[in-house]
PDB file of C-alpha atoms and ligand atoms in Angstrom:
ATOM      1  CA  MET J 715       0.004  -0.036  -0.045  1.00  0.00           C
ATOM      2  CA  ALA J 716       1.262   3.570  -0.763  1.00  0.00           C
ATOM      3  CA  ARG J 717       2.533   5.422   2.343  1.00  0.00           C
ATOM      4  CA  PRO J 718       0.344   8.310   3.390  1.00  0.00           C
ATOM      5  CA  PRO J 719       1.787  11.655   2.199  1.00  0.00           C
ATOM      6  CA  VAL J 720       3.469  14.115   4.474  1.00  0.00           C
ATOM      7  CA  ILE J 721       3.832  17.897   4.639  1.00  0.00           C
ATOM      8  CA  THR J 722       6.294  19.090   7.173  1.00  0.00           C
ATOM      9  CA  VAL J 723       6.551  22.672   8.533  1.00  0.00           C
ATOM     10  CA  ASP J 724       9.699  23.554  10.454  1.00  0.00           C
ATOM     11  CA  GLY J 725      11.038  26.877  11.894  1.00  0.00           C
ATOM     12  CA  PRO J 726      11.688  28.725  15.078  1.00  0.00           C
ATOM     13  CA  SER J 727       8.796  29.772  17.533  1.00  0.00           C
ATOM     14  CA  GLY J 728       6.649  32.594  16.742  1.00  0.00           C
ATOM     15  CA  THR J 729       6.775  32.140  12.882  1.00  0.00           C
ATOM     16  CA  GLY J 730       3.106  30.873  12.679  1.00  0.00           C
ATOM     17  CA  LYS J 731       3.983  27.167  12.292  1.00  0.00           C
ATOM     18  CA  GLY J 732       1.171  26.124  14.622  1.00  0.00           C
ATOM     19  CA  THR J 733      -1.504  28.203  12.938  1.00  0.00           C
ATOM     20  CA  LEU J 734      -0.442  27.296   9.454  1.00  0.00           C
ATOM     21  CA  CYS J 735      -0.344  23.468  10.272  1.00  0.00           C
ATOM     22  CA  SER J 736      -3.703  23.684  11.809  1.00  0.00           C
ATOM     23  CA  LEU J 737      -5.194  25.329   8.829  1.00  0.00           C
ATOM     24  CA  ILE J 738      -3.676  22.809   6.388  1.00  0.00           C
ATOM     25  CA  SER J 739      -4.792  19.928   8.471  1.00  0.00           C
ATOM     26  CA  ARG J 740      -8.364  21.029   8.772  1.00  0.00           C
ATOM     27  CA  TRP J 741      -8.582  21.974   5.091  1.00  0.00           C
ATOM     28  CA  LEU J 742      -6.968  18.724   3.907  1.00  0.00           C
ATOM     29  CA  GLY J 743      -8.673  16.549   6.649  1.00  0.00           C
ATOM     30  CA  TRP J 744      -5.232  15.168   7.511  1.00  0.00           C
ATOM     31  CA  ASN J 745      -3.609  14.226  10.851  1.00  0.00           C
ATOM     32  CA  LEU J 746      -1.654  16.661  12.722  1.00  0.00           C
ATOM     33  CA  LEU J 747       1.577  16.259  14.685  1.00  0.00           C
ATOM     34  CA  ASP J 748       2.662  19.163  16.954  1.00  0.00           C
ATOM     35  CA  SER J 749       6.115  17.764  17.874  1.00  0.00           C
ATOM     36  CA  GLY J 750       7.073  20.766  19.996  1.00  0.00           C
ATOM     37  CA  ALA J 751       4.143  19.965  22.193  1.00  0.00           C
ATOM     38  CA  LEU J 752       5.614  16.719  22.791  1.00  0.00           C
ATOM     39  CA  TYR J 753       8.954  18.032  24.146  1.00  0.00           C
ATOM     40  CA  ARG J 754       6.929  20.348  26.167  1.00  0.00           C
ATOM     41  CA  ILE J 755       4.727  17.706  27.679  1.00  0.00           C
ATOM     42  CA  LEU J 756       7.968  15.776  28.567  1.00  0.00           C
ATOM     43  CA  ALA J 757       9.334  18.845  30.102  1.00  0.00           C
ATOM     44  CA  LEU J 758       6.097  19.255  32.294  1.00  0.00           C
ATOM     45  CA  LEU J 759       6.217  15.470  33.340  1.00  0.00           C
ATOM     46  CA  ALA J 760       9.871  15.812  34.250  1.00  0.00           C
ATOM     47  CA  HIS J 761       8.943  18.777  36.447  1.00  0.00           C
ATOM     48  CA  ARG J 762       6.033  16.992  38.112  1.00  0.00           C
ATOM     49  CA  ASN J 763       8.171  13.929  38.804  1.00  0.00           C
ATOM     50  CA  GLY J 764      11.154  15.898  40.192  1.00  0.00           C
ATOM     51  CA  ILE J 765      13.441  14.894  37.327  1.00  0.00           C
ATOM     52  CA  PRO J 766      16.054  17.382  36.198  1.00  0.00           C
ATOM     53  CA  VAL J 767      16.011  17.948  32.482  1.00  0.00           C
ATOM     54  CA  ALA J 768      19.810  17.079  32.363  1.00  0.00           C
ATOM     55  CA  GLU J 769      18.864  13.459  33.463  1.00  0.00           C
ATOM     56  CA  ALA J 770      18.519  12.325  29.767  1.00  0.00           C
ATOM     57  CA  ALA J 771      17.978   8.522  30.518  1.00  0.00           C
ATOM     58  CA  GLN J 772      15.215   9.340  33.162  1.00  0.00           C
ATOM     59  CA  VAL J 773      13.291  11.810  30.899  1.00  0.00           C
ATOM     60  CA  ALA J 774      13.450   9.414  28.010  1.00  0.00           C
ATOM     61  CA  GLY J 775      11.910   6.811  30.352  1.00  0.00           C
ATOM     62  CA  LEU J 776       8.809   9.118  30.686  1.00  0.00           C
ATOM     63  CA  VAL J 777       8.088   8.646  27.020  1.00  0.00           C
ATOM     64  CA  ARG J 778       6.694   5.205  27.417  1.00  0.00           C
ATOM     65  CA  ASP J 779       4.137   6.540  29.963  1.00  0.00           C
ATOM     66  CA  ILE J 780       2.834   9.359  27.852  1.00  0.00           C
ATOM     67  CA  LEU J 781       2.779   7.909  24.203  1.00  0.00           C
ATOM     68  CA  PRO J 782      -0.564   6.343  24.233  1.00  0.00           C
ATOM     69  CA  ASP J 783      -2.274   9.187  26.036  1.00  0.00           C
ATOM     70  CA  VAL J 784      -1.406  12.194  23.672  1.00  0.00           C
ATOM     71  CA  ARG J 785      -3.688  13.507  21.043  1.00  0.00           C
ATOM     72  CA  PHE J 786      -3.603  16.789  18.902  1.00  0.00           C
ATOM     73  CA  ILE J 787      -6.820  18.370  17.696  1.00  0.00           C
ATOM     74  CA  SER J 788      -6.542  21.274  15.201  1.00  0.00           C
ATOM     75  CA  ALA J 789      -8.930  24.030  16.295  1.00  0.00           C
ATOM     76  CA  GLU J 790     -10.134  27.441  15.150  1.00  0.00           C
ATOM     77  CA  GLY J 791      -9.099  30.729  16.827  1.00  0.00           C
ATOM     78  CA  ASP J 792      -5.944  31.884  18.572  1.00  0.00           C
ATOM     79  CA  GLU J 793      -5.039  28.487  20.025  1.00  0.00           C
ATOM     80  CA  PRO J 794      -4.551  26.517  16.726  1.00  0.00           C
ATOM     81  CA  VAL J 795      -3.966  23.059  18.400  1.00  0.00           C
ATOM     82  CA  THR J 796      -5.564  21.511  21.395  1.00  0.00           C
ATOM     83  CA  VAL J 797      -3.142  19.157  23.152  1.00  0.00           C
ATOM     84  CA  ILE J 798      -4.783  16.345  25.342  1.00  0.00           C
ATOM     85  CA  LEU J 799      -2.923  14.258  27.737  1.00  0.00           C
ATOM     86  CA  ASP J 800      -4.560  11.616  29.652  1.00  0.00           C
ATOM     87  CA  GLY J 801      -7.961  13.054  28.633  1.00  0.00           C
ATOM     88  CA  ALA J 802      -7.123  16.501  30.064  1.00  0.00           C
ATOM     89  CA  ASP J 803      -6.362  19.738  27.902  1.00  0.00           C
ATOM     90  CA  VAL J 804      -2.767  20.734  28.919  1.00  0.00           C
ATOM     91  CA  GLY J 805      -2.474  23.417  26.428  1.00  0.00           C
ATOM     92  CA  ALA J 806      -2.096  26.303  28.779  1.00  0.00           C
ATOM     93  CA  LEU J 807       0.248  24.750  31.143  1.00  0.00           C
ATOM     94  CA  ILE J 808       2.687  23.598  28.333  1.00  0.00           C
ATOM     95  CA  ARG J 809       2.688  26.809  26.493  1.00  0.00           C
ATOM     96  CA  ARG J 810       4.400  28.667  29.377  1.00  0.00           C
ATOM     97  CA  GLU J 811       7.773  29.950  28.280  1.00  0.00           C
ATOM     98  CA  GLU J 812       9.458  28.013  31.128  1.00  0.00           C
ATOM     99  CA  CYS J 813       8.205  24.844  29.716  1.00  0.00           C
ATOM    100  CA  GLY J 814       9.426  25.912  26.365  1.00  0.00           C
ATOM    101  CA  SER J 815      12.886  26.606  27.663  1.00  0.00           C
ATOM    102  CA  ALA J 816      12.946  23.322  29.678  1.00  0.00           C
ATOM    103  CA  ALA J 817      11.730  21.545  26.422  1.00  0.00           C
ATOM    104  CA  SER J 818      14.599  23.020  24.479  1.00  0.00           C
ATOM    105  CA  SER J 819      17.107  21.744  26.975  1.00  0.00           C
ATOM    106  CA  LEU J 820      15.857  18.091  27.194  1.00  0.00           C
ATOM    107  CA  ALA J 821      15.527  18.144  23.359  1.00  0.00           C
ATOM    108  CA  ALA J 822      19.275  18.306  23.053  1.00  0.00           C
ATOM    109  CA  HIS J 823      19.714  14.840  24.331  1.00  0.00           C
ATOM    110  CA  GLY J 824      19.900  12.038  21.705  1.00  0.00           C
ATOM    111  CA  THR J 825      18.171   9.402  24.079  1.00  0.00           C
ATOM    112  CA  VAL J 826      15.195  11.683  24.371  1.00  0.00           C
ATOM    113  CA  ARG J 827      14.900  12.334  20.659  1.00  0.00           C
ATOM    114  CA  GLU J 828      15.496   8.664  19.799  1.00  0.00           C
ATOM    115  CA  ALA J 829      12.870   7.720  22.311  1.00  0.00           C
ATOM    116  CA  LEU J 830      10.260  10.030  20.479  1.00  0.00           C
ATOM    117  CA  LEU J 831      11.145   8.998  16.916  1.00  0.00           C
ATOM    118  CA  ALA J 832       9.020   5.882  16.284  1.00  0.00           C
ATOM    119  CA  TRP J 833       6.118   7.633  18.035  1.00  0.00           C
ATOM    120  CA  GLN J 834       6.280  10.607  15.902  1.00  0.00           C
ATOM    121  CA  ARG J 835       6.502   8.382  12.698  1.00  0.00           C
ATOM    122  CA  SER J 836       3.301   6.633  13.866  1.00  0.00           C
ATOM    123  CA  PHE J 837       1.261   9.677  13.089  1.00  0.00           C
ATOM    124  CA  GLN J 838       1.853   9.110   9.444  1.00  0.00           C
ATOM    125  CA  ARG J 839      -1.607   7.509   8.943  1.00  0.00           C
ATOM    126  CA  PRO J 840      -4.032   7.893   6.045  1.00  0.00           C
ATOM    127  CA  PRO J 841      -5.175  10.177   4.562  1.00  0.00           C
ATOM    128  CA  GLY J 842      -2.024  12.107   5.227  1.00  0.00           C
ATOM    129  CA  LEU J 843      -0.061  14.002   7.880  1.00  0.00           C
ATOM    130  CA  VAL J 844       0.893  17.588   8.578  1.00  0.00           C
ATOM    131  CA  ALA J 845       4.005  17.777  10.908  1.00  0.00           C
ATOM    132  CA  ASP J 846       5.095  20.726  12.869  1.00  0.00           C
ATOM    133  CA  GLY J 847       8.517  21.077  14.398  1.00  0.00           C
ATOM    134  CA  ARG J 848      12.301  21.747  14.110  1.00  0.00           C
ATOM    135  CA  ASP J 849      13.386  18.639  12.532  1.00  0.00           C
ATOM    136  CA  MET J 850      10.336  17.202  10.756  1.00  0.00           C
ATOM    137  CA  GLY J 851      11.793  17.649   7.167  1.00  0.00           C
ATOM    138  CA  THR J 852      15.391  16.932   8.076  1.00  0.00           C
ATOM    139  CA  VAL J 853      15.234  13.864  10.395  1.00  0.00           C
ATOM    140  CA  VAL J 854      11.762  12.530  11.236  1.00  0.00           C
ATOM    141  CA  PHE J 855      10.201  12.541   7.660  1.00  0.00           C
ATOM    142  CA  PRO J 856      13.000  13.030   5.231  1.00  0.00           C
ATOM    143  CA  ASP J 857      10.836  11.560   2.395  1.00  0.00           C
ATOM    144  CA  ALA J 858       7.975  14.189   2.925  1.00  0.00           C
ATOM    145  CA  GLU J 859       6.285  15.183  -0.306  1.00  0.00           C
ATOM    146  CA  LEU J 860       6.320  18.882   0.691  1.00  0.00           C
ATOM    147  CA  LYS J 861       8.788  20.763   3.181  1.00  0.00           C
ATOM    148  CA  VAL J 862       8.152  24.247   4.307  1.00  0.00           C
ATOM    149  CA  PHE J 863      10.462  26.313   6.418  1.00  0.00           C
ATOM    150  CA  LEU J 864       9.038  29.392   8.091  1.00  0.00           C
ATOM    151  CA  THR J 865      11.158  32.342   9.409  1.00  0.00           C
ATOM    152  CA  ALA J 866      10.319  35.727  10.744  1.00  0.00           C
ATOM    153  CA  ASN J 867      12.480  38.461  12.336  1.00  0.00           C
ATOM    154  CA  PRO J 868      12.917  37.874  16.056  1.00  0.00           C
ATOM    155  CA  ARG J 869      11.137  41.094  17.308  1.00  0.00           C
ATOM    156  CA  GLU J 870       8.155  40.069  15.344  1.00  0.00           C
ATOM    157  CA  ARG J 871       8.308  36.593  16.670  1.00  0.00           C
ATOM    158  CA  ALA J 872       8.664  37.923  20.387  1.00  0.00           C
ATOM    159  CA  LYS J 873       5.557  40.252  19.737  1.00  0.00           C
ATOM    160  CA  ARG J 874       3.429  37.281  18.477  1.00  0.00           C
ATOM    161  CA  ARG J 875       4.448  35.034  21.423  1.00  0.00           C
ATOM    162  CA  TYR J 876       3.770  37.919  23.824  1.00  0.00           C
ATOM    163  CA  LYS J 877       0.252  38.267  22.460  1.00  0.00           C
ATOM    164  CA  GLN J 878      -0.303  34.573  22.513  1.00  0.00           C
ATOM    165  CA  LEU J 879       0.643  34.322  26.134  1.00  0.00           C
ATOM    166  CA  LYS J 880      -1.277  37.439  27.198  1.00  0.00           C
ATOM    167  CA  GLU J 881      -4.341  35.920  25.591  1.00  0.00           C
ATOM    168  CA  LYS J 882      -3.990  32.938  27.757  1.00  0.00           C
ATOM    169  CA  GLY J 883      -3.603  35.139  30.951  1.00  0.00           C
ATOM    170  CA  ILE J 884       0.013  34.522  31.150  1.00  0.00           C
ATOM    171  CA  TYR J 885       1.786  37.903  31.791  1.00  0.00           C
ATOM    172  CA  VAL J 886       5.666  38.145  31.059  1.00  0.00           C
ATOM    173  CA  SER J 887       8.131  40.846  30.756  1.00  0.00           C
ATOM    174  CA  PHE J 888       8.565  41.560  26.923  1.00  0.00           C
ATOM    175  CA  ASP J 889      12.426  41.964  27.417  1.00  0.00           C
ATOM    176  CA  ASN J 890      12.644  38.620  29.223  1.00  0.00           C
ATOM    177  CA  LEU J 891      10.565  37.004  26.445  1.00  0.00           C
ATOM    178  CA  VAL J 892      12.813  38.392  23.780  1.00  0.00           C
ATOM    179  CA  GLU J 893      15.972  37.047  25.683  1.00  0.00           C
ATOM    180  CA  SER J 894      14.272  33.678  26.285  1.00  0.00           C
ATOM    181  CA  ILE J 895      13.420  33.201  22.629  1.00  0.00           C
ATOM    182  CA  ALA J 896      17.044  34.300  21.456  1.00  0.00           C
ATOM    183  CA  GLU J 897      18.537  31.807  23.865  1.00  0.00           C
ATOM    184  CA  ARG J 898      16.115  28.940  22.728  1.00  0.00           C
ATOM    185  CA  ASP J 899      17.047  29.660  19.037  1.00  0.00           C
ATOM    186  CA  ARG J 900      20.703  29.555  20.045  1.00  0.00           C
ATOM    187  CA  ARG J 901      20.258  26.070  21.646  1.00  0.00           C
ATOM    188  CA  ASP J 902      18.060  24.781  18.820  1.00  0.00           C
ATOM    189  CA  THR J 903      20.182  25.877  16.062  1.00  0.00           C
ATOM    190  CA  GLN J 904      23.626  25.131  17.565  1.00  0.00           C
ATOM    191  CA  ARG J 905      22.903  21.649  18.969  1.00  0.00           C
ATOM    192  CA  ILE J 906      24.646  18.863  17.543  1.00  0.00           C
ATOM    193  CA  LEU J 907      21.582  16.498  17.052  1.00  0.00           C
ATOM    194  CA  SER J 908      18.770  17.574  14.650  1.00  0.00           C
ATOM    195  CA  PRO J 909      19.677  21.232  14.792  1.00  0.00           C
ATOM    196  CA  LEU J 910      17.079  23.671  13.415  1.00  0.00           C
ATOM    197  CA  LYS J 911      17.786  24.366   9.761  1.00  0.00           C
ATOM    198  CA  PRO J 912      15.812  24.192   6.499  1.00  0.00           C
ATOM    199  CA  ALA J 913      15.593  20.681   4.880  1.00  0.00           C
ATOM    200  CA  ASP J 914      17.174  20.197   1.472  1.00  0.00           C
ATOM    201  CA  GLY J 915      14.274  21.345  -1.089  1.00  0.00           C
ATOM    202  CA  ALA J 916      12.361  23.183   1.537  1.00  0.00           C
ATOM    203  CA  ILE J 917      10.268  26.033   0.610  1.00  0.00           C
ATOM    204  CA  GLU J 918      11.268  29.044   2.654  1.00  0.00           C
ATOM    205  CA  ILE J 919       8.680  31.667   3.627  1.00  0.00           C
ATOM    206  CA  ASP J 920       9.349  34.875   5.584  1.00  0.00           C
ATOM    207  CA  THR J 921       6.265  35.593   7.627  1.00  0.00           C
ATOM    208  CA  SER J 922       7.428  38.824   9.300  1.00  0.00           C
ATOM    209  CA  THR J 923       4.997  40.854   7.363  1.00  0.00           C
ATOM    210  CA  SER J 924       2.412  38.458   6.283  1.00  0.00           C
ATOM    211  CA  GLY J 925      -0.888  37.499   8.011  1.00  0.00           C
ATOM    212  CA  ARG J 926      -2.104  33.928   8.525  1.00  0.00           C
ATOM    213  CA  ASP J 927      -4.454  34.005   5.570  1.00  0.00           C
ATOM    214  CA  ASP J 928      -1.667  35.143   3.292  1.00  0.00           C
ATOM    215  CA  VAL J 929       0.840  32.522   4.400  1.00  0.00           C
ATOM    216  CA  PHE J 930      -1.878  29.846   4.213  1.00  0.00           C
ATOM    217  CA  GLY J 931      -2.805  31.083   0.817  1.00  0.00           C
ATOM    218  CA  GLN J 932       0.823  30.710  -0.455  1.00  0.00           C
ATOM    219  CA  VAL J 933       1.256  27.171   0.868  1.00  0.00           C
ATOM    220  CA  ALA J 934      -2.318  26.037  -0.372  1.00  0.00           C
ATOM    221  CA  GLU J 935      -1.336  27.104  -3.868  1.00  0.00           C
ATOM    222  CA  ILE J 936       1.727  24.865  -3.733  1.00  0.00           C
ATOM    223  CA  ILE J 937      -0.193  22.141  -2.387  1.00  0.00           C
ATOM    224  CA  ARG J 938      -2.757  22.282  -5.072  1.00  0.00           C
ATOM    225  CA  LYS J 939      -0.249  22.042  -7.742  1.00  0.00           C
ATOM    226  CA  ARG J 940       1.831  19.189  -5.826  1.00  0.00           C
ATOM    227  CA  PHE J 941      -1.011  16.816  -4.709  1.00  0.00           C
ATOM    228  CA  ASP J 942      -4.048  15.173  -6.076  1.00  0.00           C
ATOM    229  CA  LEU J 943      -6.849  16.764  -3.966  1.00  0.00           C
ATOM    230  CA  SER J 944      -9.688  15.004  -5.594  1.00  0.00           C
ATOM    231  CA  ALA J 945     -10.528  13.519  -2.327  1.00  0.00           C
ATOM    232  CA  VAL J 946     -10.721  16.714  -0.446  1.00  0.00           C
ATOM    233  CA  HIS J 947     -14.302  18.048  -0.132  1.00  0.00           C
ATOM    234  CA  ASN J 948     -14.214  20.931   2.216  1.00  0.00           C
ATOM    235  CA  ILE J 949     -12.162  23.377   0.055  1.00  0.00           C
ATOM    236  CA  MET J 950     -11.769  26.523   2.066  1.00  0.00           C
TER     237      MET J 950
HETATM  238  O1  C5P Q 112       7.591  24.350  18.844  1.00  0.00           O
HETATM  239  P1  C5P Q 112       7.713  24.549  20.222  1.00  0.00           P
HETATM  240  O2  C5P Q 112       8.112  25.985  20.635  1.00  0.00           O
HETATM  241  O3  C5P Q 112       6.484  24.241  21.002  1.00  0.00           O
HETATM  242  O4  C5P Q 112       8.965  23.661  20.749  1.00  0.00           O
HETATM  243  C1  C5P Q 112       9.467  23.692  22.160  1.00  0.00           C
HETATM  244  C2  C5P Q 112      10.964  23.182  22.059  1.00  0.00           C
HETATM  245  O5  C5P Q 112      11.031  21.786  21.686  1.00  0.00           O
HETATM  246  C3  C5P Q 112      11.811  23.865  20.937  1.00  0.00           C
HETATM  247  O6  C5P Q 112      12.537  25.023  21.403  1.00  0.00           O
HETATM  248  C4  C5P Q 112      12.883  22.714  20.521  1.00  0.00           C
HETATM  249  O7  C5P Q 112      13.915  22.766  21.488  1.00  0.00           O
HETATM  250  C5  C5P Q 112      12.049  21.616  20.916  1.00  0.00           C
HETATM  251  N1  C5P Q 112      11.692  20.890  19.571  1.00  0.00           N
HETATM  252  C6  C5P Q 112      12.712  20.056  18.962  1.00  0.00           C
HETATM  253  N2  C5P Q 112      12.256  19.284  17.911  1.00  0.00           N
HETATM  254  C7  C5P Q 112      11.017  19.526  17.429  1.00  0.00           C
HETATM  255  C8  C5P Q 112      10.039  20.305  18.058  1.00  0.00           C
HETATM  256  C9  C5P Q 112      10.450  21.040  19.142  1.00  0.00           C
HETATM  257  O8  C5P Q 112      13.709  19.959  19.480  1.00  0.00           O
HETATM  258  N3  C5P Q 112      10.633  18.685  16.381  1.00  0.00           N
END
């Protein structure tokens, strides 16, 4: 049987990956993988279990416990993806910047990344998959039919993150947020394993001055040209 097609969307935080992936997955009716949420959930569980993020083997051990219980649902509005862990919506908890920062620390460990690999690939189910992350096109789904890499200038990304957090009732200092995002970028791009970089053949889109509909429109145009969409009924 032919393997289900995959669209990967990689890039740093605040570039609009989550929104774009949610729009594509709802439009096409494809599955959605928010891989960043997975690293964030691990960070949350490590914290709850009193495990330091540097303890790679122990953190990787948590993967077995959470795998069967995580689901992603693409949604409308400002929170594009609902993350369900063990039946509960953990979105607000894991979107905190502390969680993102801890996630980026534990994501540097090979044992942790390895433990998540097969599980991430198991999302490749019919009719197709839209995968959001840092290494979706380079490592997890190197054979993806379409690879997109989003960028945006750091200040614009910090502004978006600030707005998202505020809407969730999470108030942070803007300057601290800029610093935390810059630090996370440094860690994600400079790490040895699966560093953040565009995959070969990825289509790069700078979203600094584009709205979500504009970015979605550009990618939808490429998808129409590249995929047979005869089975997609809910054309937006
Ligand atoms: O995308 P998000 O901001 O939720 O990701 C949180 C952190 O998880 C990132 O800063 C990155 O270090 C890590 N991550 C990763 N590989 C992915 C997705 C996220 O290393 N595919």
